[in-house]
Amino acid sequence: MINIKNLKVGQTLYLVRKGYENNLHKKELDKISKAKIIKVGRRYVTVDTSITTETFDSQKDFKIYNCYDRVKFGLYLREKDYFDEIAKADLLKKIRDFFSYSGKQCSLLSLEELENINEIIKKYQER
């Protein structure tokens, strides 16, 4: 996660242009390139992509959205941050699918496993 206070002019970040096919995000179509910071404000960061300049809003998690409310560009400190974000989204989808569509599988969980899941949920509900 990027903290705008730690960014400096001239710093190199990674810009990811998200690829879509049939309105679905396809990570294999994503293009990763380097971008240099040319301006840092209290809320916005402007980067030079060597083709154009883009301004990112820190309050939108350094993402630019297209007219369909899908991420068009994302800005990351490291390439690994992008891949971690993709892995997290995949895991969340698997977990949601397990609890939403697999009612029979959920009933196979033991009491101890359900208590462990409940403890994790409680930890985040208290925030």
Coordinates of C-alpha atoms in Angstrom, one line a residue:
M1 CA 0.0 0.0 0.0
I2 CA 1.3 3.4 -1.0
N3 CA 1.6 6.2 1.6
I4 CA 1.6 9.5 -0.3
K5 CA 3.8 11.1 2.4
N6 CA 6.7 8.7 1.4
L7 CA 6.6 9.5 -2.3
K8 CA 9.2 11.8 -3.9
V9 CA 9.7 13.5 -7.3
G10 CA 11.9 11.3 -9.5
Q11 CA 10.9 8.1 -7.7
T12 CA 10.1 5.1 -10.0
L13 CA 6.8 3.3 -9.5
Y14 CA 5.0 0.6 -11.4
L15 CA 2.0 1.4 -13.6
V16 CA -0.4 -1.4 -14.5
R17 CA -2.8 -1.0 -17.4
K18 CA -5.6 -3.5 -16.7
G19 CA -6.7 -5.6 -19.6
Y20 CA -10.3 -6.6 -20.2
E21 CA -12.0 -9.1 -22.6
N22 CA -15.8 -9.4 -22.8
N23 CA -16.0 -7.0 -19.8
L24 CA -14.0 -9.4 -17.6
H25 CA -10.6 -8.6 -16.2
K26 CA -7.9 -10.9 -17.7
K27 CA -4.7 -10.6 -15.8
E28 CA -2.7 -12.0 -18.7
L29 CA -3.7 -8.9 -20.7
D30 CA -2.4 -6.5 -18.1
K31 CA 0.6 -4.4 -19.1
I32 CA 3.2 -3.4 -16.4
S33 CA 5.5 -0.5 -17.1
K34 CA 7.7 1.9 -15.0
A35 CA 6.6 5.5 -14.4
K36 CA 8.5 8.4 -12.8
I37 CA 6.8 10.7 -10.3
I38 CA 6.9 14.3 -11.6
K39 CA 4.6 15.9 -9.0
V40 CA 3.5 15.0 -5.5
G41 CA 0.7 16.9 -3.7
R42 CA -1.2 16.3 -0.5
R43 CA -3.7 14.1 -2.3
Y44 CA -2.6 13.6 -5.9
V45 CA 0.5 12.1 -7.6
T46 CA 1.3 12.8 -11.2
V47 CA 3.6 10.3 -13.1
D48 CA 5.2 10.3 -16.5
T49 CA 4.7 7.1 -18.3
S50 CA 7.0 8.1 -21.2
I51 CA 3.9 8.2 -23.4
T52 CA 1.7 10.5 -21.4
T53 CA 1.2 11.8 -17.9
E54 CA -1.4 10.4 -15.5
T55 CA -2.6 11.8 -12.2
F56 CA -3.6 9.4 -9.4
D57 CA -5.8 10.1 -6.4
S58 CA -4.5 8.7 -3.1
Q59 CA -8.1 8.5 -1.8
K60 CA -9.0 6.1 -4.7
D61 CA -6.0 3.8 -3.7
F62 CA -4.0 5.2 -6.7
K63 CA -6.4 3.8 -9.2
I64 CA -7.9 5.4 -12.3
Y65 CA -11.3 4.0 -13.3
N66 CA -12.9 3.9 -16.8
C67 CA -16.5 4.8 -17.5
Y68 CA -17.7 1.3 -16.5
D69 CA -16.3 1.8 -13.0
R70 CA -13.5 -0.7 -13.7
V71 CA -9.9 -0.1 -12.9
K72 CA -8.1 1.2 -16.0
F73 CA -4.7 2.0 -14.4
G74 CA -3.2 1.1 -11.0
L75 CA 0.0 2.5 -9.4
Y76 CA 2.2 0.3 -7.3
L77 CA 5.5 0.7 -5.4
R78 CA 6.7 -2.7 -6.6
E79 CA 5.6 -5.3 -9.1
K80 CA 5.1 -7.7 -6.2
D81 CA 2.4 -5.4 -4.8
Y82 CA 0.4 -5.8 -7.9
F83 CA 0.7 -9.6 -7.9
D84 CA -0.2 -9.7 -4.2
E85 CA -3.4 -7.7 -5.0
I86 CA -4.3 -10.2 -7.7
A87 CA -3.6 -13.2 -5.4
K88 CA -5.7 -11.6 -2.6
A89 CA -8.6 -11.0 -5.0
D90 CA -8.5 -14.7 -6.2
L91 CA -8.4 -16.0 -2.6
L92 CA -11.4 -13.8 -1.6
K93 CA -13.3 -15.0 -4.6
K94 CA -12.7 -18.7 -3.6
I95 CA -13.7 -18.0 0.0
R96 CA -16.9 -16.2 -1.1
D97 CA -17.8 -19.0 -3.5
F98 CA -17.2 -21.6 -0.8
F99 CA -19.5 -20.0 1.6
S100 CA -22.1 -18.8 -0.9
Y101 CA -22.5 -21.7 -3.3
S102 CA -21.2 -24.7 -1.5
G103 CA -23.6 -25.2 1.3
K104 CA -22.9 -28.9 1.5
Q105 CA -19.2 -28.3 1.9
C106 CA -19.7 -25.7 4.6
S107 CA -21.6 -28.2 6.7
L108 CA -18.6 -30.5 6.6
L109 CA -16.5 -28.0 8.7
S110 CA -15.9 -29.1 12.2
L111 CA -16.9 -27.1 15.2
E112 CA -13.3 -26.2 15.9
E113 CA -12.8 -25.0 12.3
L114 CA -15.9 -22.9 12.5
E115 CA -14.8 -21.4 15.8
N116 CA -11.4 -20.5 14.2
I117 CA -13.2 -18.8 11.3
N118 CA -15.5 -17.0 13.7
E119 CA -12.4 -15.7 15.7
I120 CA -11.0 -14.3 12.5
I121 CA -14.3 -12.6 11.6
K122 CA -14.6 -11.1 15.1
K123 CA -11.1 -9.7 14.9
Y124 CA -12.1 -7.6 11.9
Q125 CA -15.6 -6.7 13.1
E126 CA -14.1 -4.9 16.1
R127 CA -12.2 -2.5 13.9

